[in-house]
Coordinates of C-alpha atoms in Angstrom, one line a residue:
R1 CA -17.9 -51.3 41.4
L2 CA -16.1 -48.2 42.0
C3 CA -17.2 -44.7 41.6
L4 CA -14.0 -43.9 39.8
I5 CA -14.9 -46.3 37.1
F6 CA -17.9 -44.1 35.7
S7 CA -16.4 -40.8 36.5
H8 CA -15.7 -41.0 32.4
H9 CA -19.4 -40.9 32.0
H10 CA -21.3 -39.3 34.9
L11 CA -19.2 -36.3 35.8
P12 CA -20.2 -33.0 34.4
D13 CA -18.4 -32.6 30.8
A14 CA -17.2 -29.3 31.8
T15 CA -14.7 -31.1 34.2
K16 CA -13.6 -33.4 31.4
E17 CA -12.2 -30.7 29.0
K18 CA -8.7 -30.5 28.3
G19 CA -6.7 -29.5 31.4
H20 CA -9.2 -30.6 33.9
Q21 CA -8.9 -33.9 35.9
P22 CA -12.3 -35.0 37.3
A23 CA -11.7 -35.7 41.0
T24 CA -13.1 -39.4 41.5
M25 CA -11.2 -40.6 44.5
T26 CA -10.1 -38.9 47.6
G27 CA -6.4 -39.2 47.8
D28 CA -5.3 -37.7 44.4
G29 CA -4.7 -34.1 45.8
N30 CA -1.2 -32.5 46.5
S31 CA -1.8 -30.7 49.6
P32 CA 1.2 -31.2 52.2
F33 CA -1.1 -33.6 54.2
D34 CA -2.0 -35.7 51.1
L35 CA 1.9 -35.7 50.2
F36 CA 2.6 -36.9 53.7
K37 CA 0.0 -39.8 53.6
K38 CA 1.6 -40.9 50.1
F39 CA 5.0 -40.7 51.5
Y40 CA 4.4 -42.7 54.7
S41 CA 2.0 -45.3 53.1
T42 CA 4.5 -45.9 50.2
C43 CA 7.5 -46.4 53.0
L44 CA 5.2 -48.7 54.9
L45 CA 4.6 -50.6 51.6
L46 CA 8.1 -51.0 50.9
F47 CA 8.7 -52.2 54.3
C48 CA 6.0 -54.9 54.0
T49 CA 7.3 -55.9 50.8
V50 CA 10.7 -56.6 52.0
F51 CA 9.4 -58.3 55.1
L52 CA 7.2 -60.7 53.2
M53 CA 10.0 -61.4 50.7
G54 CA 12.3 -62.2 53.6
L55 CA 9.6 -64.5 55.0
M56 CA 9.2 -66.6 51.8
F57 CA 13.0 -67.0 51.1
S58 CA 13.5 -68.1 54.7
G59 CA 10.9 -70.9 53.9
Q60 CA 8.5 -69.7 56.5
T61 CA 5.2 -69.8 54.1
K62 CA 3.1 -72.7 53.5
L63 CA 4.2 -73.0 49.7
A64 CA 7.9 -72.0 50.5
A65 CA 7.9 -74.7 53.1
E66 CA 6.1 -77.5 51.3
V67 CA 7.7 -76.9 47.8
H68 CA 10.4 -74.3 47.3
P69 CA 10.8 -70.6 48.1
A70 CA 11.2 -69.6 44.6
L71 CA 8.0 -71.2 43.6
A72 CA 6.2 -69.1 46.3
F73 CA 7.9 -66.1 45.0
F74 CA 6.9 -66.5 41.5
V75 CA 3.3 -67.4 42.5
F76 CA 3.0 -64.5 44.8
W77 CA 4.2 -61.9 42.2
G78 CA 2.5 -63.6 39.3
L79 CA -1.0 -63.5 41.0
I80 CA -0.4 -59.9 42.2
I81 CA 0.1 -59.0 38.5
W82 CA -2.7 -61.1 37.4
L83 CA -5.0 -59.5 40.1
N84 CA -4.0 -56.0 38.7
M85 CA -5.5 -57.0 35.4
V86 CA -8.6 -58.7 36.9
E87 CA -9.5 -55.4 38.9
G88 CA -8.4 -53.0 36.1
G89 CA -10.1 -55.1 33.3
Q90 CA -13.3 -54.9 35.2
G91 CA -13.0 -51.1 35.5
S92 CA -12.4 -50.8 31.6
L93 CA -15.0 -53.4 30.3
V94 CA -17.8 -52.0 32.6
G95 CA -16.7 -48.4 31.6
L96 CA -16.7 -48.9 28.1
A97 CA -20.1 -50.7 27.9
P98 CA -21.8 -47.6 26.8
V99 CA -19.3 -46.5 24.3
N100 CA -19.8 -47.0 20.4
F101 CA -17.5 -49.6 19.1
D102 CA -16.6 -47.5 16.0
L103 CA -15.0 -45.2 18.1
Y104 CA -12.1 -47.1 19.1
K105 CA -11.9 -50.4 17.3
D106 CA -9.3 -49.3 14.8
S107 CA -7.2 -47.2 17.3
H108 CA -7.4 -50.0 20.1
P109 CA -8.0 -53.3 18.0
T110 CA -6.9 -55.5 20.9
T111 CA -9.3 -53.6 23.3
Y112 CA -12.0 -54.5 20.8
K113 CA -11.2 -58.2 20.9
S114 CA -12.6 -58.1 24.4
T115 CA -15.3 -55.6 24.3
G116 CA -16.7 -56.9 21.0
T117 CA -17.6 -60.0 22.8
C118 CA -18.2 -58.7 26.4
H119 CA -21.0 -56.1 25.3
R120 CA -23.1 -58.4 23.3
G121 CA -26.1 -60.0 24.9
D122 CA -25.7 -60.6 28.6
N123 CA -21.9 -61.3 28.5
L124 CA -20.9 -58.7 30.5
D125 CA -23.1 -60.4 33.4
R126 CA -21.2 -63.5 32.7
Y127 CA -18.1 -62.0 32.9
L128 CA -18.6 -60.4 36.1
M129 CA -19.8 -63.6 37.8
G130 CA -16.5 -65.4 36.7
R131 CA -14.5 -62.5 37.6
Q132 CA -15.8 -62.4 41.1
F133 CA -14.7 -65.8 41.6
M134 CA -11.3 -65.1 40.1
V135 CA -10.6 -62.3 42.8
I136 CA -11.3 -64.5 45.7
F137 CA -9.4 -67.5 44.5
I138 CA -6.5 -65.5 43.5
A139 CA -6.6 -64.0 47.3
F140 CA -6.7 -67.7 48.5
V141 CA -3.8 -68.6 46.6
I142 CA -1.7 -65.4 47.4
N143 CA -2.3 -66.5 51.3
L144 CA -0.8 -69.8 50.6
S145 CA 2.2 -68.2 49.0
G146 CA 2.8 -65.3 51.5
A147 CA 0.9 -66.2 54.8
P148 CA 3.5 -66.9 57.6
L149 CA 3.7 -70.4 59.2
P150 CA 3.0 -70.5 63.1
G151 CA 5.8 -69.3 65.1
S152 CA 7.6 -67.6 62.2
E153 CA 10.6 -65.2 63.2
L154 CA 12.7 -62.8 60.8
W155 CA 15.7 -60.9 61.3
G156 CA 15.5 -60.5 65.3
F157 CA 12.6 -58.2 65.0
P158 CA 10.7 -57.9 68.3
P159 CA 7.5 -60.0 68.9
L160 CA 5.3 -56.9 68.7
V161 CA 6.3 -56.2 65.3
L162 CA 6.0 -59.7 64.2
T163 CA 2.4 -59.8 65.6
I164 CA 1.4 -56.5 63.8
F165 CA 2.8 -57.3 60.3
L166 CA 2.7 -61.1 60.4
G167 CA 0.3 -62.3 62.9
S168 CA -2.4 -60.0 61.8
G169 CA -1.8 -60.2 58.0
L170 CA -1.2 -56.6 57.8
A171 CA 1.9 -56.8 55.4
M172 CA 0.1 -59.1 52.8
I173 CA -3.2 -57.0 53.2
L174 CA -1.6 -53.8 52.4
M175 CA 0.5 -55.3 49.7
T176 CA -2.3 -57.1 47.8
A177 CA -4.7 -54.0 48.2
Q178 CA -2.6 -51.5 46.9
M179 CA -0.3 -53.3 44.5
G180 CA -2.9 -55.7 43.1
Q181 CA -6.2 -53.7 43.3
L182 CA -6.2 -50.0 44.2
N183 CA -3.6 -48.7 41.8
S184 CA -5.1 -50.7 38.8
Q185 CA -8.4 -49.3 39.6
V186 CA -7.2 -45.9 39.6
N187 CA -5.5 -46.1 36.2
A188 CA -8.4 -48.1 34.6
S189 CA -11.0 -45.4 35.7
H190 CA -9.5 -42.8 33.3
C191 CA -7.4 -44.8 30.6
M192 CA -9.9 -47.7 29.9
L193 CA -9.2 -48.1 26.5
D194 CA -5.1 -48.3 27.0
Y195 CA -5.5 -50.6 30.0
I196 CA -7.0 -53.4 28.1
N197 CA -5.3 -53.0 24.7
N198 CA -3.1 -56.1 25.2
Y199 CA -3.5 -60.0 25.1
F200 CA -2.9 -60.3 28.8
A201 CA -6.5 -58.5 29.2
V202 CA -8.2 -60.7 26.5
F203 CA -6.9 -63.9 28.2
T204 CA -8.1 -62.7 31.6
F205 CA -11.4 -61.8 30.1
W206 CA -11.8 -65.2 28.5
V207 CA -10.6 -67.0 31.8
A208 CA -13.6 -65.3 33.7
M209 CA -15.9 -66.2 30.9
S210 CA -14.6 -69.9 31.1
V211 CA -15.2 -69.9 34.7
E212 CA -18.8 -68.7 34.3
F213 CA -19.5 -71.4 31.6
S214 CA -18.3 -74.2 34.0
G215 CA -21.2 -73.9 36.0
L216 CA -19.4 -73.5 39.4
M217 CA -21.2 -70.4 40.0
H218 CA -24.5 -71.2 38.6
S219 CA -26.2 -71.6 41.9
S220 CA -26.2 -67.7 42.1
Y221 CA -28.4 -67.6 39.0
L222 CA -31.0 -69.6 41.2
I223 CA -30.6 -67.3 43.8
A224 CA -31.0 -64.2 41.7
I225 CA -34.3 -65.8 40.5
I226 CA -35.6 -66.4 44.0
V227 CA -34.6 -63.0 45.0
G228 CA -36.3 -61.3 42.1
L229 CA -39.6 -63.4 42.7
L230 CA -39.5 -62.2 46.4
A231 CA -38.9 -58.5 45.3
G232 CA -41.4 -58.9 42.4
K233 CA -38.6 -57.5 40.2
P234 CA -38.2 -59.2 36.8
I235 CA -34.5 -59.6 35.8
E236 CA -33.8 -57.8 32.7
S237 CA -32.0 -59.6 29.8
N238 CA -30.4 -58.8 26.4
E239 CA -31.2 -62.2 25.2
P240 CA -34.3 -64.1 24.5
P241 CA -35.6 -66.7 27.0
K242 CA -33.6 -70.0 27.1
T243 CA -35.6 -72.7 25.5
G244 CA -34.9 -76.7 24.5
G245 CA -31.1 -77.8 25.1
V246 CA -30.0 -74.4 26.2
L247 CA -32.5 -74.2 29.1
I248 CA -31.7 -77.9 30.0
F249 CA -28.0 -77.2 30.1
F250 CA -28.5 -74.2 32.1
W251 CA -30.5 -75.9 34.9
F252 CA -28.0 -79.0 34.9
R253 CA -25.2 -76.4 35.8
V254 CA -27.5 -75.0 38.4
L255 CA -27.9 -78.4 39.9
V256 CA -24.2 -79.1 39.6
S257 CA -23.1 -76.0 41.3
L258 CA -25.7 -76.4 44.4
A259 CA -24.0 -80.0 44.7
V260 CA -20.6 -78.5 44.7
L261 CA -21.5 -75.8 47.2
G262 CA -23.1 -78.2 49.4
F263 CA -19.9 -80.7 49.2
A264 CA -17.6 -77.7 49.7
L265 CA -19.4 -76.7 52.8
S266 CA -19.4 -80.3 54.3
V267 CA -15.7 -80.7 53.7
T268 CA -14.9 -77.2 55.2
L269 CA -17.1 -77.7 58.2
E270 CA -15.8 -81.3 58.8
A271 CA -12.0 -79.9 58.6
L272 CA -12.9 -77.2 61.0
F273 CA -14.3 -79.4 63.5
N274 CA -11.4 -81.8 63.2
K275 CA -8.8 -79.1 63.4
Q276 CA -7.4 -79.7 60.0
T277 CA -7.3 -76.2 58.7
T278 CA -4.7 -73.3 58.8
I279 CA -6.8 -71.5 61.6
W280 CA -4.8 -70.1 64.5
E281 CA -3.8 -73.0 67.0
G282 CA -5.7 -73.1 70.2
L283 CA -9.1 -71.8 68.7
P284 CA -11.9 -74.1 69.6
P285 CA -13.7 -75.7 66.6
A286 CA -17.0 -74.0 67.3
V287 CA -15.2 -70.6 67.5
G288 CA -13.7 -71.3 63.9
V289 CA -17.1 -72.1 62.4
I290 CA -18.6 -69.0 64.1
L291 CA -15.8 -66.9 62.9
F292 CA -16.0 -68.4 59.2
F293 CA -19.8 -67.4 59.0
V294 CA -19.3 -64.0 60.8
L295 CA -16.4 -63.0 58.3
M296 CA -18.6 -64.1 55.1
S297 CA -21.4 -62.0 56.5
C298 CA -18.9 -59.0 56.8
V299 CA -17.7 -59.6 53.2
G300 CA -21.3 -59.9 52.0
L301 CA -22.3 -56.8 53.9
L302 CA -19.5 -54.8 52.3
E303 CA -20.3 -56.0 48.9
G304 CA -23.9 -55.4 49.3
M305 CA -23.4 -52.0 50.5
Q306 CA -21.8 -50.6 47.3
I307 CA -24.8 -52.1 45.3
A308 CA -27.3 -50.5 47.9
F309 CA -25.4 -47.3 47.9
F310 CA -25.9 -46.8 44.0
A311 CA -29.5 -47.8 44.2
V312 CA -30.4 -45.1 46.7
A313 CA -28.4 -42.4 44.9
K314 CA -31.1 -42.5 42.3
L315 CA -33.8 -41.7 44.9
T316 CA -34.9 -38.3 46.5
K317 CA -34.4 -37.6 50.0
G318 CA -38.2 -38.3 50.6
E319 CA -37.9 -41.8 48.7
R320 CA -35.3 -43.0 50.8
G321 CA -37.8 -43.5 53.7
K322 CA -37.8 -42.6 57.3
A323 CA -35.7 -45.6 58.8
K324 CA -33.4 -44.3 61.4
F325 CA -30.2 -45.8 60.4
A326 CA -31.0 -45.6 56.5
M327 CA -31.3 -41.9 56.7
M328 CA -28.1 -41.6 58.8
T329 CA -26.2 -43.7 56.2
C330 CA -27.4 -41.6 53.3
D331 CA -26.7 -38.4 55.1
L332 CA -23.2 -39.3 55.8
L333 CA -22.5 -41.0 52.5
F334 CA -23.7 -38.0 50.1
R335 CA -22.7 -35.2 52.5
G336 CA -21.1 -32.2 50.9
K337 CA -19.6 -33.1 47.4
A338 CA -20.1 -36.8 48.0
H339 CA -16.3 -37.4 49.0
N340 CA -17.4 -39.9 51.3
L341 CA -18.8 -42.2 48.8
A342 CA -15.1 -42.4 47.2
G343 CA -13.6 -42.4 50.7
F344 CA -15.9 -45.7 51.2
M345 CA -14.7 -47.4 48.2
I346 CA -11.0 -47.1 49.3
G347 CA -11.7 -48.2 53.0
R348 CA -13.9 -50.9 51.8
Q349 CA -11.4 -52.4 49.6
L350 CA -8.9 -52.7 52.5
C351 CA -11.7 -54.5 54.6
V352 CA -12.7 -56.8 52.0
T353 CA -9.0 -57.7 51.4
L354 CA -8.7 -58.4 55.0
C355 CA -11.7 -60.6 55.2
F356 CA -10.6 -62.6 52.2
F357 CA -7.2 -63.3 53.8
V358 CA -8.8 -64.3 57.3
I359 CA -11.4 -66.4 55.6
A360 CA -8.6 -68.1 53.6
R361 CA -6.6 -68.9 56.7
V362 CA -9.9 -70.2 58.4
T363 CA -11.0 -72.4 55.5
T364 CA -7.8 -73.8 53.7
L365 CA -7.2 -77.3 54.6
K366 CA -4.0 -78.5 56.5
V367 CA -4.1 -82.3 55.8
E368 CA -0.6 -83.9 55.6
I369 CA -1.2 -86.4 53.0
G370 CA 0.1 -89.8 54.0
T371 CA 0.0 -88.9 57.5
D372 CA -3.3 -87.5 58.6
P373 CA -6.6 -89.0 57.9
N374 CA -8.2 -87.6 54.6
I375 CA -11.5 -85.8 54.8
F376 CA -14.4 -88.4 54.4
G377 CA -11.7 -90.9 53.4
V378 CA -11.1 -89.5 49.8
S379 CA -8.0 -90.4 47.9
D380 CA -4.8 -88.5 48.3
G381 CA -5.1 -86.9 44.9
V382 CA -8.5 -85.6 45.9
Q383 CA -7.2 -84.5 49.3
G384 CA -4.3 -82.5 47.6
F385 CA -7.1 -81.0 45.6
F386 CA -8.9 -79.9 48.7
N387 CA -5.8 -78.3 50.2
T388 CA -5.5 -75.8 47.3
G389 CA -8.3 -73.7 48.9
L390 CA -10.4 -73.9 46.0
L391 CA -13.5 -75.1 47.9
G392 CA -13.3 -72.1 50.3
A393 CA -13.2 -69.9 47.4
V394 CA -16.4 -71.3 46.0
I395 CA -18.4 -70.8 49.2
T396 CA -17.0 -67.3 49.7
T397 CA -17.9 -66.2 46.2
I398 CA -21.6 -67.5 46.2
L399 CA -22.7 -67.1 49.9
G400 CA -20.4 -64.4 51.0
S401 CA -20.3 -62.2 48.1
I402 CA -22.8 -62.7 45.1
T403 CA -25.8 -63.6 47.2
W404 CA -25.5 -60.4 49.3
Q405 CA -25.3 -58.3 46.3
L406 CA -28.3 -59.8 44.9
V407 CA -30.2 -59.2 47.8
A408 CA -28.9 -55.6 48.1
S409 CA -29.9 -55.0 44.5
A410 CA -33.5 -56.0 45.2
F411 CA -33.8 -54.5 48.8
P412 CA -31.4 -51.6 49.1
L413 CA -33.5 -49.6 51.5
A414 CA -34.2 -52.4 53.8
F415 CA -30.5 -53.2 53.4
L416 CA -29.4 -49.9 54.6
S417 CA -31.7 -49.9 57.4
N418 CA -29.1 -52.4 59.1
P419 CA -27.4 -50.4 61.8
L420 CA -24.1 -52.5 60.8
V421 CA -24.3 -50.8 57.4
Y422 CA -23.6 -47.5 59.2
V423 CA -20.9 -48.8 61.4
F424 CA -19.2 -50.3 58.6
L425 CA -19.4 -47.0 56.6
R426 CA -17.9 -45.1 59.5
W427 CA -15.1 -47.7 59.9
C428 CA -14.3 -47.6 56.1
L429 CA -14.2 -43.9 56.1
F430 CA -11.9 -44.0 59.1
L431 CA -9.5 -46.3 57.2
E432 CA -9.3 -44.1 54.1
A433 CA -8.6 -41.1 56.5
T434 CA -5.6 -42.7 57.7
G435 CA -4.0 -42.6 54.3
I436 CA -2.7 -46.1 54.9
C437 CA -3.5 -46.9 51.2
S438 CA -2.3 -43.7 49.6
G439 CA 0.7 -45.4 48.3
A440 CA -1.5 -46.8 45.7
W441 CA -1.6 -43.4 43.9
V442 CA 2.1 -43.3 43.7
L443 CA 2.2 -46.9 42.2
A444 CA -0.6 -45.9 39.9
A445 CA 1.4 -42.7 38.6
T446 CA 4.4 -44.9 38.1
H447 CA 2.6 -47.5 36.4
K448 CA 0.9 -45.0 33.9
K449 CA 4.1 -43.3 33.2
I450 CA 5.8 -46.5 32.4
A451 CA 3.2 -48.0 30.3
G452 CA 2.5 -44.5 28.5
F453 CA -1.3 -44.5 29.4
K454 CA -3.7 -41.7 28.1
R455 CA -6.7 -40.7 29.1
D456 CA -9.9 -42.0 27.2
E457 CA -10.9 -38.4 26.1
V458 CA -7.6 -38.2 23.8
Y459 CA -9.0 -41.0 21.8
I460 CA -12.8 -40.5 21.7
G461 CA -13.5 -37.5 23.2
T462 CA -15.8 -36.3 26.0
A463 CA -19.6 -37.7 26.1
E464 CA -20.7 -34.2 24.8
E465 CA -18.2 -34.5 21.8
R466 CA -19.2 -38.2 20.9
A467 CA -22.9 -37.0 21.1
A468 CA -22.1 -34.2 18.6
K469 CA -20.9 -36.8 16.1
N470 CA -24.1 -38.8 16.3
M471 CA -22.0 -41.5 18.3
E472 CA -23.5 -40.8 21.7
D473 CA -23.1 -43.3 24.5
H474 CA -25.9 -45.8 25.3
D475 CA -26.4 -46.4 29.0
E476 CA -29.2 -48.8 28.2
N477 CA -26.3 -51.2 27.2
L478 CA -25.6 -51.5 30.8
K479 CA -28.0 -53.5 32.8
L480 CA -28.3 -52.4 36.3
G481 CA -30.4 -53.3 39.4
M482 CA -32.0 -56.6 40.1
G483 CA -30.0 -59.8 39.1
H484 CA -27.0 -57.7 38.0
L485 CA -23.7 -57.5 39.6
V486 CA -22.5 -54.1 38.1
A487 CA -22.2 -51.8 41.1
L488 CA -22.0 -47.9 40.0
P489 CA -22.1 -45.9 43.3
F490 CA -22.3 -42.4 41.9
S491 CA -24.6 -39.7 43.1
L492 CA -25.2 -36.1 42.3
D493 CA -23.8 -33.7 45.0
A494 CA -26.4 -32.5 47.2
L495 CA -28.4 -29.6 45.4
P496 CA -29.2 -26.3 47.2
D497 CA -33.0 -25.9 48.0
A498 CA -33.1 -22.6 45.7
L499 CA -31.9 -24.7 42.7
E500 CA -34.2 -27.3 43.3
K501 CA -36.9 -24.8 43.4
L502 CA -35.7 -23.2 40.1
M503 CA -35.6 -26.6 38.4
M504 CA -39.2 -27.2 39.4
A505 CA -40.2 -23.9 37.9
D506 CA -38.0 -23.8 34.9
P507 CA -38.0 -26.9 32.7
A508 CA -34.9 -25.6 30.7
V509 CA -32.9 -25.6 34.2
M510 CA -34.3 -29.0 35.0
E511 CA -33.1 -30.4 31.6
Y512 CA -29.5 -28.7 31.9
V513 CA -29.1 -30.3 35.5
R514 CA -30.2 -33.7 34.4
S515 CA -27.8 -33.7 31.3
L516 CA -24.9 -33.0 33.9
S517 CA -25.5 -36.1 35.6
N518 CA -26.4 -38.2 32.6
L519 CA -29.3 -39.5 34.3
Q520 CA -32.0 -40.4 31.8
V521 CA -35.6 -41.5 32.1
N522 CA -36.3 -45.0 31.0
K523 CA -36.5 -45.0 27.3
D524 CA -39.6 -47.2 27.3
E525 CA -41.8 -44.9 29.3
K526 CA -42.9 -41.4 28.5
P527 CA -41.4 -39.0 30.8
T528 CA -43.8 -37.0 33.2
A529 CA -43.1 -34.2 35.6
H530 CA -43.1 -36.5 38.5
D531 CA -40.4 -38.9 36.7
D532 CA -38.2 -35.7 36.0
E533 CA -38.4 -34.8 40.0
E534 CA -37.3 -38.4 40.9
Q535 CA -34.5 -38.3 38.3
V536 CA -33.2 -34.8 39.8

């Protein structure tokens, strides 16, 4: 899902030799301006951390007020650490999918405990489905631990400061995005083997698999089937078709998931209309409902954009169509050395985290058990379960994330023709340019130093070296496109016209450029001159 994840496989091998660091994301430079951004972002991050901890221990967050500040503290930091593993684990498990097990199962046996299962059959898709829910649910619970109560004050700070850092949720957003997500993604992009070579990663993997097995998200499979039929694109699978009891159990979970989704929507809407959520006081119920669906649409747009960007990266300029905004988006995204793609990913992470926390505030129920009337007259125990925010996480995962990704994978060009995609791309690039998340690089470097992470090439060599040992990568192990949630937004740099003409005239040059980008013709089809042109 990040361009940094696949730098290990898709950048030219010349950049991966000893002494060379592939540039995967903006922000890892050491120019004076980059250093300034890292400095001010780190200082801002430290301020936000102290600010939120003071808020918790003064009992001004939901969990601290209702239970105890110590519980809020440990839940908050425990989930930030777990989110690190969820995000970094995804980068490692997706990135290692094409790599031969024999290259690392002896040097990294604990890593193999995860990959040995994850990379068989369709388990990677199952893991990604469960992991998507985990990210959103963790964000919702972090919101319970760290979100300020209405009217919170701290250490005599003026109202403007309180509004900026507490009222808007900026402090919690910056902490979660940098401490819980971006820094782990940076390290996991180059140190995949070391990052998940521990039992915490194994535990996280199996939790994600258990979430998928529970069937909570299975309505997403029905959506995938419907979108696939509309697009006329079959969903590729590494497993034989389901039959007998397996098929019955699958559709049973789909029906249960649909029922859960419908019930979750009913409860959430009922609470919004009754003003029984943690949404800002004074906001009319109708506005709250509209805000809820608008924010889910924003999350969906951002989630779908990364899928669509990868899909169009494999197309020539001519194949990207003539739609005005699709062309504007692609020109901006792949301009120059494609640094804007990396910049979008950083800005996107900040936007998505913001939306998650606002949705959590809008949908988390605030029903005083024993005092307020319970939703639909349920028992106090069930109402307590509703108050956890789990229902909002289910709705957001299915309707605000997975559905949009599936649509974008089936109709990428139509998706990019939406003018809002261009607007969001510009906004994400602006956020990245401010350097507000550059502190993640400082955290990543510190974590890497303490943990002793080494680059994957140290253990398994470059892709070229692996191929020389007859242990080349198998990219076909990674199913992409319709029905799959793997987002690999990588593209070739824009090629000069002279080089394109030379490739058309000289097959040897064409083959060399293709090898640099690691783009391959479908193994089941005989390559043609037209196919080669499309790949380039």
